[in-house]
Short mmCIF file of C-alpha atoms in Angstrom, two decimals:
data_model
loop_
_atom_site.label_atom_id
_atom_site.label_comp_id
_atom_site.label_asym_id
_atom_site.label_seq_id
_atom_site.Cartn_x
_atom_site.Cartn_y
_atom_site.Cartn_z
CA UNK A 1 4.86 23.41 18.73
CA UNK A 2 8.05 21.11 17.95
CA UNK A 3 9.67 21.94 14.75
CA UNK A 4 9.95 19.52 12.60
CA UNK A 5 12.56 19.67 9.41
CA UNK A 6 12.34 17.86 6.53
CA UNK A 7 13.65 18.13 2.99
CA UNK A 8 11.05 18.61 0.08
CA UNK A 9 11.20 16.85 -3.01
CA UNK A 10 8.64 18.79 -5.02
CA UNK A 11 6.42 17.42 -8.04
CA UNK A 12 7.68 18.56 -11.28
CA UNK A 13 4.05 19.31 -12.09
CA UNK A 14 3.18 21.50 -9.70
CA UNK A 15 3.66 25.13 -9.38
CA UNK A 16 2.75 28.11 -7.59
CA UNK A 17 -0.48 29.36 -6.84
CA UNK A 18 -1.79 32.06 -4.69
CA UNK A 19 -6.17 32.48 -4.19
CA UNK A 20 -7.18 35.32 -2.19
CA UNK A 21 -9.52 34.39 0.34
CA UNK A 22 -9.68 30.45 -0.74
CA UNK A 23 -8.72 28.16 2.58
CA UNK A 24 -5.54 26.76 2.96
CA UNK A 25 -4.32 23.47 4.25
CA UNK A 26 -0.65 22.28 4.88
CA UNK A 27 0.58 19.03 3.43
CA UNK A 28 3.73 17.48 5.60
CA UNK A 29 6.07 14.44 3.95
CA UNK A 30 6.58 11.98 6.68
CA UNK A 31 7.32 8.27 6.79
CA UNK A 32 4.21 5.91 8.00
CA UNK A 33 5.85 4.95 11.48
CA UNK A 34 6.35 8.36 12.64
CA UNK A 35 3.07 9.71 12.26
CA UNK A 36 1.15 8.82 15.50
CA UNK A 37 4.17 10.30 17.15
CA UNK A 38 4.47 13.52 15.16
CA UNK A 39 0.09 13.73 16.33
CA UNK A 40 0.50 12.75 19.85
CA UNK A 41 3.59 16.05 20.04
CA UNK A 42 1.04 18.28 18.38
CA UNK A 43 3.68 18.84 15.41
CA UNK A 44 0.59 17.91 12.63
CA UNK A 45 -2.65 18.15 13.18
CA UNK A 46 -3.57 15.22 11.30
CA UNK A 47 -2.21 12.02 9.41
CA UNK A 48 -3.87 10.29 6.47
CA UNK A 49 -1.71 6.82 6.11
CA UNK A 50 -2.88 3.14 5.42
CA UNK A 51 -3.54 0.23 8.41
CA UNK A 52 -2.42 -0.59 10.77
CA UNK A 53 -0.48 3.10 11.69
CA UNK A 54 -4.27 3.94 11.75
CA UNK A 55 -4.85 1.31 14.37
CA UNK A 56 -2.27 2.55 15.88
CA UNK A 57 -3.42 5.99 17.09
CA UNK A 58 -6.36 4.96 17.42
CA UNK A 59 -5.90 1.88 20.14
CA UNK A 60 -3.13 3.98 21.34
CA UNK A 61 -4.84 6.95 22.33
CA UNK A 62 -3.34 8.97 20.25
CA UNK A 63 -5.82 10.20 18.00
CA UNK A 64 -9.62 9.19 16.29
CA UNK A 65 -10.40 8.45 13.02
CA UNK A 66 -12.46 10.30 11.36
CA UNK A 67 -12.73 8.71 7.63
CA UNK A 68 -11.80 6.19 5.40
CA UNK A 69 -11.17 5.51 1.90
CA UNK A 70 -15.00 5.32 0.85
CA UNK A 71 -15.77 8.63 2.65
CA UNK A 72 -12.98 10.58 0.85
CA UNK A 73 -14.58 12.79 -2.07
CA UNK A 74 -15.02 13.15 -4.76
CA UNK A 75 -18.08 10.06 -5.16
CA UNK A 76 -16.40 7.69 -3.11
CA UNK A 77 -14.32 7.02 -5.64
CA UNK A 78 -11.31 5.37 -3.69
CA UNK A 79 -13.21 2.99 -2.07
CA UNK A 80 -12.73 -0.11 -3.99
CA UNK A 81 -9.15 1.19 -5.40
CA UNK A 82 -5.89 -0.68 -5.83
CA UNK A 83 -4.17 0.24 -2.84
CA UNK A 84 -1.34 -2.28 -3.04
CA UNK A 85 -0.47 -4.52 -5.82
CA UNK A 86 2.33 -7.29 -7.79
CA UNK A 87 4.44 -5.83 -10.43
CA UNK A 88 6.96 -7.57 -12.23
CA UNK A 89 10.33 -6.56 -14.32
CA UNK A 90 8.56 -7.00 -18.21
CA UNK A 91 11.87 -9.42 -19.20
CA UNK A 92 11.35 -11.54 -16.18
CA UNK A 93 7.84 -11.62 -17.62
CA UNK A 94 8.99 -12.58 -20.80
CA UNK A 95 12.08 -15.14 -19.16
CA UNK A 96 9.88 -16.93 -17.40
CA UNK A 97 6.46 -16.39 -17.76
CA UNK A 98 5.48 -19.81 -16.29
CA UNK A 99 7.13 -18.66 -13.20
CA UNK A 100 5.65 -15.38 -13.08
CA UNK A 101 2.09 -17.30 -12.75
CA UNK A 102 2.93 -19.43 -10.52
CA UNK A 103 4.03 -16.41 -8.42
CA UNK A 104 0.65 -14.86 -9.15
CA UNK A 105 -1.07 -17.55 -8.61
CA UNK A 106 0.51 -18.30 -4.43
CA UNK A 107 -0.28 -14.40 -4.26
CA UNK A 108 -3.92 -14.96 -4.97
CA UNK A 109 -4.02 -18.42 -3.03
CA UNK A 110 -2.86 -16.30 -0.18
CA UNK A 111 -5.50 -13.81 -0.48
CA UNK A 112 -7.81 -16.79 -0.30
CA UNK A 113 -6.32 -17.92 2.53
CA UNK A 114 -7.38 -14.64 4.39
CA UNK A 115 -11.10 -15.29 3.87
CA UNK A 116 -11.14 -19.23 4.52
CA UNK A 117 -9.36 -18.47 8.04
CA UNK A 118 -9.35 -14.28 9.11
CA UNK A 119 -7.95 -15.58 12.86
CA UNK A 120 -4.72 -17.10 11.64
CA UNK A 121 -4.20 -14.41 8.81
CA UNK A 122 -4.45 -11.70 11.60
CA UNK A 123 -1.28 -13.76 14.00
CA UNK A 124 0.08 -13.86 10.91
CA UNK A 125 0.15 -10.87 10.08
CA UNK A 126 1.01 -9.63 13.40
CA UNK A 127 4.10 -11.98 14.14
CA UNK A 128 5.28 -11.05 10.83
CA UNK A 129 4.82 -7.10 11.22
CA UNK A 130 5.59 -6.57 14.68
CA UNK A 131 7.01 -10.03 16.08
CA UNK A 132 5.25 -11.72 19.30
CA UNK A 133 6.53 -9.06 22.13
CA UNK A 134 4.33 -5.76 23.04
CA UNK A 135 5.05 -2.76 20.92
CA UNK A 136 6.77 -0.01 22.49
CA UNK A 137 6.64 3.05 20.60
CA UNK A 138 6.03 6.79 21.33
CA UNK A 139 4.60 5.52 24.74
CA UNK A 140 2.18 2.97 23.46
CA UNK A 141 2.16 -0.43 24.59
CA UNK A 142 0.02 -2.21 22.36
CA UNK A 143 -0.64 -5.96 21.51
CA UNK A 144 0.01 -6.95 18.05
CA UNK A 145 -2.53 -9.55 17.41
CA UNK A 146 -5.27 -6.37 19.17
CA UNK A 147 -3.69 -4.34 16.86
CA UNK A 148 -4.54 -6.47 13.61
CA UNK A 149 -7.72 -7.47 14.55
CA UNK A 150 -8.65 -3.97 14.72
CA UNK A 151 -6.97 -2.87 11.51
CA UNK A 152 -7.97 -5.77 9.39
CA UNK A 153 -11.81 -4.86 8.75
CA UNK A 154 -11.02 -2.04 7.46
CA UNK A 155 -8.84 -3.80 4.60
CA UNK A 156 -10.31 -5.52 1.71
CA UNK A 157 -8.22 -7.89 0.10
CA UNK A 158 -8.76 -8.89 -3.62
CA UNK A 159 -7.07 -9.64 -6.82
CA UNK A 160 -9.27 -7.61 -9.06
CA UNK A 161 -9.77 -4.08 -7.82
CA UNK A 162 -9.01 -1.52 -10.40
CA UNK A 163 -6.21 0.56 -10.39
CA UNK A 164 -6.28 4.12 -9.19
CA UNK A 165 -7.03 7.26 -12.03
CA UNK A 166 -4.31 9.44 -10.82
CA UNK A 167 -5.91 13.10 -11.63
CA UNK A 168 -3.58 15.37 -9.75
CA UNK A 169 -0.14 13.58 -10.57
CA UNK A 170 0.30 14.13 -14.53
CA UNK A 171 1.06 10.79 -16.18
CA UNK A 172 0.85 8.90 -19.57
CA UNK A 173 0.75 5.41 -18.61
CA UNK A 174 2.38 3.24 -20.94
CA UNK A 175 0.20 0.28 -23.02
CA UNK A 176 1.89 -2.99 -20.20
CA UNK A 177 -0.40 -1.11 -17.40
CA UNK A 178 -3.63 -3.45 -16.99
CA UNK A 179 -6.20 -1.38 -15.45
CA UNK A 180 -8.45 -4.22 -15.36
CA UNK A 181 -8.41 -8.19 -16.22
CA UNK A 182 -11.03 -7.89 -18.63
CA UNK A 183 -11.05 -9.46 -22.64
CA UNK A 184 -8.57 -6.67 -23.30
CA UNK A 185 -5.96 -9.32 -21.79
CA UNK A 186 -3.93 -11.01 -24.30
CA UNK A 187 -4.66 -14.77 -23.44
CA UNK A 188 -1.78 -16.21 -21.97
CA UNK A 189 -1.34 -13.18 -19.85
CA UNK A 190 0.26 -13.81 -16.62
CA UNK A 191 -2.81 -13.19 -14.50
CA UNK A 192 -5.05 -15.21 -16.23
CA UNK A 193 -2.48 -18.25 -16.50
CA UNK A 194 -2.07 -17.88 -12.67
CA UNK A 195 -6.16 -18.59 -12.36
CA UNK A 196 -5.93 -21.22 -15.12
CA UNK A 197 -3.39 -23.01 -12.52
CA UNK A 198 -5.37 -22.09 -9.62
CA UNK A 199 -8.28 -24.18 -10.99
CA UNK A 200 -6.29 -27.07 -11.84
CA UNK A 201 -4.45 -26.46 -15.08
CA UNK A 202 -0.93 -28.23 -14.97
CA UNK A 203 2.38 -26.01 -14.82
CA UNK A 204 4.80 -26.55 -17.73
CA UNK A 205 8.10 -24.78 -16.86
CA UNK A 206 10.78 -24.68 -19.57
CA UNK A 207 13.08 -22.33 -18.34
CA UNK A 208 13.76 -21.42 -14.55
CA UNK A 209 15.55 -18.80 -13.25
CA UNK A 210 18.52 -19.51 -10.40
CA UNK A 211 17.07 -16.86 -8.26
CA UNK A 212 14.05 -14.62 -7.73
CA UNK A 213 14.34 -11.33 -5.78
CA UNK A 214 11.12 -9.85 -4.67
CA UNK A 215 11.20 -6.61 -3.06
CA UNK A 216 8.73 -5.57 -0.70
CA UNK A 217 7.68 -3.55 2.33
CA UNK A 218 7.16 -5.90 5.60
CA UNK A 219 6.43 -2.92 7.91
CA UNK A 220 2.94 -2.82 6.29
CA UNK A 221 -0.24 -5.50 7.19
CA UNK A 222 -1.53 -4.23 3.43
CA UNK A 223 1.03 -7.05 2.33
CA UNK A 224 -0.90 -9.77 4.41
CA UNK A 225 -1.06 -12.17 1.05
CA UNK A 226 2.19 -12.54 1.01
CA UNK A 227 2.90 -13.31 4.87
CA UNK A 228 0.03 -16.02 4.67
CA UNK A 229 0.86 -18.23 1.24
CA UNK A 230 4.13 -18.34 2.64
CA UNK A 231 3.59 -19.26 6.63
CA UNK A 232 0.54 -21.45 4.82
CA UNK A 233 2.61 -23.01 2.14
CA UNK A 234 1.95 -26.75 3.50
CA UNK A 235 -1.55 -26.40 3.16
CA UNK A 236 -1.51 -24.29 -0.58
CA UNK A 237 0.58 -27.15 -1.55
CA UNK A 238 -1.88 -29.49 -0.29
CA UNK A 239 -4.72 -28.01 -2.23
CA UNK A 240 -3.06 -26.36 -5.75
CA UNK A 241 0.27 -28.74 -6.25
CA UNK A 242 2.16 -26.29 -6.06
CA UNK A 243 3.38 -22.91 -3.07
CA UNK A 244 6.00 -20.73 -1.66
CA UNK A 245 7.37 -22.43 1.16
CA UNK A 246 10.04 -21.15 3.72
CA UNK A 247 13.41 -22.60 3.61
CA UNK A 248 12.99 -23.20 7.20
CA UNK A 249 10.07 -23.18 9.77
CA UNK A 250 12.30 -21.52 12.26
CA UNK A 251 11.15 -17.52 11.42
CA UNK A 252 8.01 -15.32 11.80
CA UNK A 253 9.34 -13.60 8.85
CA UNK A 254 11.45 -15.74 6.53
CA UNK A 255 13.63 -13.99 3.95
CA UNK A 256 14.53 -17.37 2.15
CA UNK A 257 11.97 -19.23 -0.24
CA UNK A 258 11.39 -21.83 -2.81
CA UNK A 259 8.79 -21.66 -5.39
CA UNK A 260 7.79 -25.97 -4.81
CA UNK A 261 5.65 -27.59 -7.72
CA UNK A 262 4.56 -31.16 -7.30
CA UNK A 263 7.17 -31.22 -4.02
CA UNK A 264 10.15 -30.45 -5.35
CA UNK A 265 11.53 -27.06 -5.52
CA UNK A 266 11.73 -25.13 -9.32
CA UNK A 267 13.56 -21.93 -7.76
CA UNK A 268 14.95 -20.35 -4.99
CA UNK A 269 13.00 -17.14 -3.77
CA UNK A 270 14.85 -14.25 -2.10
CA UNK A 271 12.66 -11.73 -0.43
CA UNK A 272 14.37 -8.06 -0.17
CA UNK A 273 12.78 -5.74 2.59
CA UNK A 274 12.59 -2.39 1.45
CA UNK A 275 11.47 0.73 3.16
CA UNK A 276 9.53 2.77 0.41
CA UNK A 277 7.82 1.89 -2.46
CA UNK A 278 10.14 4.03 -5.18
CA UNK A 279 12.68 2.93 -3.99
CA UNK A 280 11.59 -0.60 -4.89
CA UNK A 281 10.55 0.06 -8.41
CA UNK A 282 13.96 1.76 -8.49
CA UNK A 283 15.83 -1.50 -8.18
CA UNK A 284 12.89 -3.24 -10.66
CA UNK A 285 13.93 -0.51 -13.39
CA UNK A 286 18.08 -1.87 -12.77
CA UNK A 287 17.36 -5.60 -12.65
CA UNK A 288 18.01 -5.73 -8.63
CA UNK A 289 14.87 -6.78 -8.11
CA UNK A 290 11.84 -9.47 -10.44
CA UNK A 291 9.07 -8.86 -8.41
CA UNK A 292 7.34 -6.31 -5.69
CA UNK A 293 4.38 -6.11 -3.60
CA UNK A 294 3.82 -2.22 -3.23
CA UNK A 295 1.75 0.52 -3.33
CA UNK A 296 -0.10 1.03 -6.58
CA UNK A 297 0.47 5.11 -6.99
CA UNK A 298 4.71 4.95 -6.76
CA UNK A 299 4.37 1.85 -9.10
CA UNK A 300 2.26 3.61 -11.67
CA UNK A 301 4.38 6.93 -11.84
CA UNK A 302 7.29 4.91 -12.11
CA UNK A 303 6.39 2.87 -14.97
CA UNK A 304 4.43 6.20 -16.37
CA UNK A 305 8.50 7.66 -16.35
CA UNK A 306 9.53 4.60 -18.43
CA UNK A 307 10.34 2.05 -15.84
CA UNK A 308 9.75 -1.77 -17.70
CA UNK A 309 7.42 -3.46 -15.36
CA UNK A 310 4.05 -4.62 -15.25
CA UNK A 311 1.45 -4.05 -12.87
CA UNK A 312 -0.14 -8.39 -13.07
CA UNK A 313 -3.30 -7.37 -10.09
CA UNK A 314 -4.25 -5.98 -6.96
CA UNK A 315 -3.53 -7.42 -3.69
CA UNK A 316 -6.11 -4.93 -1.50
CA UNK A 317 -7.99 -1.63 -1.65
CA UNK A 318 -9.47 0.10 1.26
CA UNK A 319 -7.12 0.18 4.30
CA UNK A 320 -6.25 3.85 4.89
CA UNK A 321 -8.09 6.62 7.71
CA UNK A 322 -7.95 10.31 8.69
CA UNK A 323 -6.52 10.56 11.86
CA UNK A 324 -7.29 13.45 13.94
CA UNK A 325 -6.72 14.42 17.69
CA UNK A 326 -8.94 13.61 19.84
CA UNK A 327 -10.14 16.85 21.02
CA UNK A 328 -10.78 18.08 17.21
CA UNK A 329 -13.84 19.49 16.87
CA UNK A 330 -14.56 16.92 14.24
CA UNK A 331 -16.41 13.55 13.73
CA UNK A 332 -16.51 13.03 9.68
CA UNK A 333 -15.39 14.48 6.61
CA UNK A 334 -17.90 17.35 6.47
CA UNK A 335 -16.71 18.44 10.05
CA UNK A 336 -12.91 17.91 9.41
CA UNK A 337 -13.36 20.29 6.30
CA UNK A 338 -15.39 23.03 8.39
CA UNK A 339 -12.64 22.65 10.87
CA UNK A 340 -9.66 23.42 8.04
CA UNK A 341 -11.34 26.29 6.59
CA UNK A 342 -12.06 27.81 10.28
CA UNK A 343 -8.40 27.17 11.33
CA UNK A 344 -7.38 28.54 7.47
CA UNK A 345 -8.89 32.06 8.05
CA UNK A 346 -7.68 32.39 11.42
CA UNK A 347 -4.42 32.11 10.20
CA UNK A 348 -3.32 28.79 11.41
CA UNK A 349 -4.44 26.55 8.47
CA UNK A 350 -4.17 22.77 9.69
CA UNK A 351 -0.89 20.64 9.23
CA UNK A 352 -1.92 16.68 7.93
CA UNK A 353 0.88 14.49 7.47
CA UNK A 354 0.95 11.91 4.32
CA UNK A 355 4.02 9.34 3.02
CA UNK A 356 4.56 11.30 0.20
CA UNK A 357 4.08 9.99 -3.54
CA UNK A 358 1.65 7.31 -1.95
CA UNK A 359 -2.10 6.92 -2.73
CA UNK A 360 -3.35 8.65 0.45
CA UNK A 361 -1.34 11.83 -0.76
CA UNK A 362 -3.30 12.09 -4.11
CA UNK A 363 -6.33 10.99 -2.08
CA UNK A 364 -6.15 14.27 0.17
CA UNK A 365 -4.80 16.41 -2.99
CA UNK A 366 -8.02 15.31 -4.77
CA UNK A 367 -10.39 15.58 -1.78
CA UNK A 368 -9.10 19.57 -1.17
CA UNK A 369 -9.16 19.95 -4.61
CA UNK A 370 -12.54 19.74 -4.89
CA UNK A 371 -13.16 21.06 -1.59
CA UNK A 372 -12.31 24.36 -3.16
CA UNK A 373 -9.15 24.31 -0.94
CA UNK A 374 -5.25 25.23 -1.51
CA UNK A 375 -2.53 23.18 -0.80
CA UNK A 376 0.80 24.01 0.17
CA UNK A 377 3.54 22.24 1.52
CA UNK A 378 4.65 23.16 4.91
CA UNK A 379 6.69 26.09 5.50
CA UNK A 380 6.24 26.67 1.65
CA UNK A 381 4.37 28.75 -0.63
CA UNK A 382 1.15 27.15 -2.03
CA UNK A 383 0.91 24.65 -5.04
CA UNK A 384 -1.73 23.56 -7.33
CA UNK A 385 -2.23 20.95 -10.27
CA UNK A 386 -1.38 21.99 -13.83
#
């Protein structure tokens, strides 16, 4: 087997733990692109990451899947949870709250958008994500628009999913975290202004800012709403009064913006590629950054550690798969877990790659928890939840 080196940032609420005769299973940190080449080199015996890297092995030959979100235990309990969602900095909130709806509100339009026409959403999508040539990568060749089609099923896209109970990552989520856009809302909220001006209610901005920076992760189809309200901007506008339109029609992926109500522009709109998800909130927490579309676990830790943002709703749940080789001897869950406790007491307990701090680690960390199965990381000693 390849080695494969990487440098472990462990969870400060973690610590050791050491179960005679329990089964073991090794946890690898790895980022989402890599992982259908770190399977097809044998150097994991698994990955558990989000659409469309799941697509991905799977068209590519790499690898088959073997389960998704709803077949992860315990109770299918991740099945219709806030994978992804829009967080904003609580004084841009309070700034300009107007604009904070309005940036809602294209965000939902978008998801809309998805549902009235899945084609275009999926070329999209894929010119966005991967551009319009083949992708080459760890000897796949692989069309993007295939790709999406594939991947996009197994994503649900929605506003109002609830937000993920993190039981194995220790937190005390401050009072700004909605978990759902129920009556607890204050009225006047920023979510339930943005459907107020969805259905017709007039904006009234008073103050605007010069700029908005909104961080985000464009390697990732999860973050379709986004691609589509802005490539369909002409049309939103058409329908609401009001969109995020590109600065120019020239791009696939546009990085420059403008938030347009009744066709004329109210702010400029800067979007910031990022590559993970902390290290968006990061830049939320010092004012780099206004507003993010990421993933909903590194967003609630973050503002659990005292970062002042706001998650405002969902933007999917669902979306993530087990990949395994294809010569496993596995088809579902209940196989995959016979499999890790047969290769666990013969001494060579299965490697599964996650992006670490992300919702498909505490999604396998719950699942072997109550599996009755250790976890350590790889190469280290074993850990378990305080």
């Amino acid at each position: 087997m390849a080695s494969l080196v990487l440098v472990y940032e462990l969870p400060s609420n973690y610590r050791m733990r050491d179960i005679p005769n329990q089964p073991l299973v090794q946890i690898v940190y790895g980022t989402s692109g890599i992982m259908p080449q770190l399977l097809n080199t044998s150097q994991v015996d698994a990955f558990f990451v989000w659409e469309s890297v799941v697509s991905t092995g799977e068209m590519g030959g790499i690898g088959k899947v073997i389960a998704r979100d709803a077949d992860i235990p315990p109770d299918r309990k991740w099945e219709n949870t806030a994978c992804n969602v829009l967080v904003m900095r609580n004084s841009f909130i309070t700034e300009y709250p107007e604009i904070a709806s309005l940036l809602s509100a294209v965000t939902i339009a978008g998801i809309q958008k998805i549902y009235d026409d899945p084609g275009e959403a999926v070329n999209i999508t894929a010119r966005w994500v991967y551009g319009s040539k083949p992708i080459r990568s760890a000897g796949l060749f692989l069309d993007p628009i295939e790709l999406e089609k594939n991947a996009f099923p197994h994503i649900v896209f929605t506003d109002n999913a609830s937000l993920p109970d993190l039981g194995l990552i220790e937190k005390s989520l401050s009072d700004n975290i909605m978990s759902d856009h129920s009556s607890s809302n204050t009225v006047g909220s920023v979510y339930k202004r943005a459907l107020d001006l969805l259905n017709g209610s007039k904006p009234h901005i008073s103050n605007t800012p010069s700029s908005v920076r909104i961080g985000y992760l464009p390697s990732a189809d999860l973050y379709a709403p986004l691609y589509v309200t802005i490539i369909e901007s002409d049309r939103i506008c058409e329908t609401y009064g009001f969109c995020l339109a590109p600065r120019s029609d020239t791009s696939d992926r546009p990085d420059e913006c403008q938030l347009i109500v009744n066709d004329k522009p109210v702010a400029d709109v800067q979007l910031l590629p990022g590559q993970v998800g902390g290290g968006i909130m990061t830049g939320l927490g010092q004012r780099a950054i206004d507003v993010a579309y990421i993933g909903s676990v590194p967003t609630l830790m973050q503002i659990s550690m005292g970062n002042p943002a706001s998650i405002i709703h969902s933007i999917n749940a669902g979306g993530s798969g087990l990949v395994v080789d294809d010569q496993a001897p596995c088809d579902d869950w209940n196989s995959f877990i016979e499999w890790v406790e047969n290769r666990s007491f013969s001494g060579q307990p299965l490697i599964i790659a996650v992006p670490q701090s992300s919702i498909q680690e505490e999604m396998m960390r719950e699942a072997f928890e109550y599996e009755g199965i250790q976890i350590s990381l790889y190469g280290l000693p074993s850990f378990g939840a305080l």
